[in-house]
């Protein structure tokens, strides 16, 4: 059983009642989020493949999801959050084979690191945190249902006893519904993000693997008429999201490298099941280092646990992330840490002075509601810390109670200023 992490204590503010405005990749617009079920927002966060946890690119994605969670709470909604662990996937098996270790051991150790990092960063834990291997029975029933609905077709595999099964995207015409990408744009990223455009026998170039026949060194489960094997990537999230939140649900979020194929094709699986998927598709930007997007293959990863182990206050990492709009692509550098550390010192001394600053608090909430505009929030906080947020009535500081700005920064941005 996968262990989630312990959420930070949450100090609620009285709900604003104003909606969160959020960017939707599908429409390209920022618009108010209206939950399908009044009063409750349902959020699905695509989780890690546990072989390289947790670099700053991950931190950026899960920080954005956490801000979304906090912003939705601040509007007065209940928030149901589900997150998966892709512990049955090619890159994990490749890594385990390369390093000569058991894939389950690798996954367990990386999930442990990830959950420690999430707790250190004060990310609110999802109510459902589920690995693919835990959800396998349910995933098999979804794969079988797609097969029964005529969406699955076999492709012979030279290195396996039975065929692999693919989803026939041509049946529903849902390809590109989320990304809006042209075929050329799809082709540019499909192969590097787990797709197999060259595979012979596929009906459509972008048809995704639904069920992979059993191969040596990989786990396998019995899926009846589809034979022994394991699920493909996209169907895993469709199933875990559907089980935890129901289909359709409100928001799916993840890094922008998931727009295509993962989120496009997850939605296409749901269409194949005769269901809707997310209402809003939201994506965080990519973090670069040394001129390239952080990635395992390039070896330019900066890990959260290393920074924390070296004594860095995790709140400094949150402030670095806040300095960039979550949808922006940006480059990590050491100088970012210095600026954020300076901010944390200034904010903590201002918080220690206490006081009552309702206009500052309202400005912070308004920034968060406007597509999680953390750079605007930091400007407000900089002004408050330097005493320039002068429009607020100043009351006698009360050393026993935290200033209301500190409480708001905790509730809205997950930053502990005590
Ligand atoms: Zn996913």
XYZ file of N, CA and C in Angstrom, residues 6-115:
330
model
N 1.862 13.500 5.065
C 1.019 14.226 6.001
C 0.893 15.670 5.540
N -0.340 16.133 5.437
C -0.562 17.512 5.013
C -0.123 18.478 6.095
N 0.292 19.684 5.681
C 0.533 20.713 6.694
C -0.797 21.064 7.350
N -0.748 21.619 8.547
C -2.012 22.053 9.152
C -2.538 23.222 8.323
N -3.844 23.250 8.137
C -4.432 24.244 7.250
C -5.217 25.254 8.065
N -4.801 26.507 7.948
C -5.551 27.533 8.671
C -6.499 28.198 7.684
N -7.769 27.865 7.758
C -8.698 28.398 6.756
C -8.989 29.872 6.979
N -9.140 30.587 5.866
C -9.643 31.954 5.931
C -11.139 31.855 5.696
N -11.904 32.867 6.095
C -13.319 32.852 5.701
C -13.386 32.857 4.177
N -14.234 31.985 3.593
C -14.239 31.824 2.139
C -14.591 33.130 1.433
N -13.884 33.366 0.313
C -14.141 34.610 -0.427
C -15.436 34.521 -1.224
N -15.817 33.303 -1.651
C -17.019 33.148 -2.469
C -16.818 33.571 -3.915
N -15.617 34.104 -4.228
C -15.342 34.515 -5.616
C -14.644 33.367 -6.338
N -14.946 33.155 -7.619
C -14.398 31.976 -8.291
C -12.914 32.103 -8.620
N -12.264 30.955 -8.701
C -10.897 30.883 -9.219
C -10.979 30.996 -10.738
N -10.172 31.869 -11.305
C -10.053 31.943 -12.761
C -8.785 31.202 -13.148
N -8.924 30.256 -14.067
C -7.823 29.345 -14.360
C -7.657 29.174 -15.867
N -6.409 29.000 -16.282
C -6.130 28.799 -17.711
C -6.499 27.378 -18.131
N -7.207 27.297 -19.250
C -7.589 26.003 -19.816
C -6.850 25.837 -21.143
N -5.994 24.824 -21.209
C -5.200 24.597 -22.420
C -6.095 24.363 -23.635
N -7.217 23.703 -23.416
C -8.071 23.361 -24.547
C -8.664 24.603 -25.212
N -9.110 25.570 -24.398
C -9.706 26.776 -24.973
C -8.675 27.878 -25.165
N -7.529 27.758 -24.465
C -6.511 28.802 -24.530
C -6.891 30.046 -23.742
N -7.912 29.933 -22.897
C -8.394 31.117 -22.164
C -8.335 30.915 -20.653
N -8.299 32.042 -19.958
C -8.430 32.032 -18.499
C -9.892 32.320 -18.192
N -10.544 31.418 -17.472
C -11.983 31.568 -17.210
C -12.312 31.044 -15.820
N -13.443 31.489 -15.235
C -13.810 30.997 -13.900
C -14.059 29.485 -13.919
N -13.630 28.817 -12.860
C -13.876 27.377 -12.715
C -15.257 27.196 -12.088
N -16.125 26.487 -12.788
C -17.452 26.177 -12.253
C -17.543 24.670 -12.069
N -17.524 24.194 -10.815
C -17.525 22.744 -10.612
C -18.792 22.087 -11.157
N -18.641 20.868 -11.664
C -19.785 20.105 -12.169
C -20.754 19.788 -11.036
N -20.194 19.504 -9.849
C -21.020 19.279 -8.668
C -20.941 20.539 -7.811
N -22.047 21.263 -7.658
C -21.957 22.511 -6.890
C -21.375 22.273 -5.501
N -20.423 23.106 -5.144
C -19.846 23.018 -3.802
C -18.586 22.190 -3.706
N -18.318 21.348 -4.716
C -17.138 20.481 -4.650
C -16.360 20.520 -5.956
N -15.080 20.856 -5.861
C -14.213 20.818 -7.041
C -13.428 19.511 -7.019
N -13.336 18.861 -8.167
C -12.597 17.596 -8.260
C -11.398 17.784 -9.185
N -10.232 17.515 -8.613
C -8.957 17.818 -9.273
C -8.121 16.552 -9.399
N -7.657 16.287 -10.620
C -6.762 15.142 -10.829
C -5.373 15.654 -11.200
N -4.392 15.189 -10.459
C -3.015 15.628 -10.651
C -2.201 14.447 -11.159
N -1.666 14.559 -12.374
C -0.870 13.450 -12.901
C 0.421 13.327 -12.106
N 0.650 12.142 -11.582
C 1.765 11.925 -10.663
C 3.040 11.495 -11.368
N 4.027 11.160 -10.566
C 5.346 10.830 -11.119
C 5.437 9.383 -11.577
N 6.345 9.143 -12.517
C 6.884 7.807 -12.750
C 8.067 7.709 -11.789
N 7.999 6.824 -10.817
C 8.965 6.905 -9.706
C 10.352 6.351 -10.043
N 11.112 7.127 -10.833
C 12.510 6.746 -11.071
C 13.454 7.936 -11.001
N 12.928 9.152 -10.831
C 13.828 10.315 -10.726
C 13.233 11.405 -9.842
N 12.649 11.007 -8.714
C 11.970 11.973 -7.838
C 13.005 12.720 -6.995
N 12.713 13.925 -6.578
C 11.791 14.917 -7.087
C 12.645 16.061 -7.580
N 12.722 16.288 -8.885
C 13.540 17.415 -9.326
C 12.680 18.679 -9.369
N 13.305 19.795 -9.632
C 12.581 21.068 -9.531
C 11.486 21.206 -10.575
N 11.614 20.481 -11.674
C 10.523 20.470 -12.651
C 9.277 19.852 -12.023
N 9.462 18.729 -11.312
C 8.339 18.132 -10.573
C 7.800 19.128 -9.552
N 8.738 19.727 -8.794
C 8.322 20.636 -7.723
C 7.458 21.762 -8.294
N 7.820 22.255 -9.472
C 7.057 23.335 -10.096
C 5.627 22.876 -10.399
N 5.497 21.674 -10.934
C 4.175 21.133 -11.275
C 3.311 20.931 -10.025
N 3.890 20.304 -8.986
C 3.069 19.971 -7.805
C 2.826 21.205 -6.934
N 3.725 22.167 -7.028
C 3.486 23.454 -6.366
C 2.286 24.150 -7.023
N 2.236 24.129 -8.347
C 1.096 24.759 -9.048
C -0.211 24.063 -8.672
N -0.176 22.728 -8.617
C -1.387 21.983 -8.245
C -1.805 22.327 -6.817
N -0.811 22.510 -5.957
C -1.095 22.850 -4.555
C -1.726 24.244 -4.453
N -1.216 25.188 -5.246
C -1.802 26.533 -5.249
C -3.257 26.474 -5.728
N -3.485 25.631 -6.723
C -4.846 25.463 -7.252
C -5.770 24.925 -6.165
N -5.269 23.907 -5.459
C -6.014 23.309 -4.352
C -6.353 24.388 -3.311
N -5.355 25.186 -2.935
C -5.546 26.215 -1.919
C -6.485 27.315 -2.416
N -6.348 27.659 -3.706
C -7.203 28.706 -4.278
C -8.662 28.242 -4.312
N -8.877 26.985 -4.675
C -10.249 26.449 -4.711
C -10.852 26.427 -3.308
N -10.038 26.018 -2.332
C -10.509 26.058 -0.932
C -10.885 27.473 -0.533
N -10.071 28.426 -0.963
C -10.309 29.810 -0.566
C -11.595 30.367 -1.175
N -12.051 29.767 -2.287
C -13.318 30.241 -2.849
C -14.507 29.666 -2.084
N -14.244 28.740 -1.144
C -15.315 28.171 -0.338
C -15.734 26.779 -0.785
N -14.992 26.207 -1.727
C -15.344 24.862 -2.217
C -14.684 23.771 -1.380
N -15.343 22.626 -1.303
C -14.663 21.410 -0.878
C -13.797 20.998 -2.064
N -12.633 20.436 -1.799
C -11.771 20.044 -2.916
C -11.381 18.580 -2.774
N -11.707 17.796 -3.792
C -11.281 16.394 -3.818
C -10.126 16.280 -4.799
N -9.026 15.742 -4.294
C -7.834 15.649 -5.136
C -7.384 14.197 -5.231
N -7.095 13.764 -6.446
C -6.530 12.426 -6.654
C -5.244 12.557 -7.441
N -4.293 11.719 -7.098
C -2.994 11.714 -7.785
C -2.535 10.270 -7.935
N -1.901 9.997 -9.065
C -1.459 8.628 -9.329
C 0.060 8.509 -9.206
N 0.515 7.285 -9.159
C 1.945 6.973 -9.291
C 2.048 6.006 -10.458
N 2.759 6.405 -11.489
C 2.892 5.560 -12.677
C 3.996 4.538 -12.447
N 3.715 3.557 -11.593
C 4.768 2.587 -11.269
C 4.778 1.390 -12.222
N 3.909 1.414 -13.228
C 3.964 0.390 -14.274
C 4.124 1.151 -15.584
N 5.371 1.317 -16.009
C 5.638 2.137 -17.198
C 7.059 1.862 -17.704
N 7.247 2.044 -19.010
C 8.528 1.727 -19.647
C 9.757 2.364 -18.989
N 9.766 3.681 -18.757
C 11.001 4.285 -18.240
C 11.442 3.695 -16.900
N 10.450 3.316 -16.078
C 10.775 2.700 -14.781
C 11.420 1.329 -14.990
N 10.845 0.518 -15.889
C 11.405 -0.816 -16.140
C 12.799 -0.722 -16.762
N 12.958 0.248 -17.666
C 14.276 0.435 -18.300
C 15.321 0.783 -17.249
N 14.964 1.703 -16.344
C 15.893 2.108 -15.300
C 16.235 0.935 -14.377
N 15.200 0.164 -14.009
C 15.416 -0.976 -13.105
C 16.342 -1.997 -13.767
N 16.100 -2.259 -15.071
C 16.960 -3.205 -15.808
C 18.388 -2.692 -15.867
N 18.543 -1.408 -16.202
C 19.872 -0.821 -16.355
C 20.658 -0.919 -15.048
N 19.974 -0.626 -13.917
C 20.648 -0.610 -12.625
C 20.640 -1.975 -11.938
N 20.028 -2.971 -12.589
C 19.999 -4.319 -12.027
C 19.250 -4.401 -10.713
N 18.188 -3.595 -10.565
C 17.392 -3.682 -9.342
C 15.946 -4.010 -9.680
N 15.239 -4.459 -8.662
C 13.850 -4.827 -8.833
C 13.014 -3.559 -9.048
N 12.092 -3.588 -10.033
C 11.316 -2.375 -10.349
C 10.482 -1.905 -9.165
N 10.000 -2.878 -8.358
C 9.160 -2.481 -7.211
C 9.985 -1.770 -6.140
N 11.222 -2.267 -5.970
C 12.099 -1.613 -4.989
C 12.434 -0.198 -5.424
N 12.733 -0.063 -6.725
C 13.049 1.267 -7.265
C 11.862 2.207 -7.059
N 10.668 1.718 -7.391
C 9.464 2.549 -7.274
C 9.237 2.949 -5.815
N 9.349 1.971 -4.911
C 9.096 2.258 -3.496
C 10.060 3.303 -2.967
N 11.342 3.171 -3.322
C 12.331 4.118 -2.793
C 12.085 5.523 -3.348
N 11.708 5.615 -4.613
C 11.496 6.935 -5.207
C 10.197 7.583 -4.702
N 9.173 6.761 -4.472
C 7.916 7.308 -3.941
C 8.165 7.847 -2.526
N 9.015 7.135 -1.781
C 9.335 7.589 -0.429
C 10.012 8.961 -0.460
N 10.982 9.102 -1.362
C 11.657 10.398 -1.501
C 10.656 11.480 -1.898
N 9.796 11.132 -2.851
C 8.824 12.098 -3.352
C 7.888 12.573 -2.234
N 7.377 11.637 -1.448
C 6.426 12.028 -0.404
C 7.126 12.857 0.690
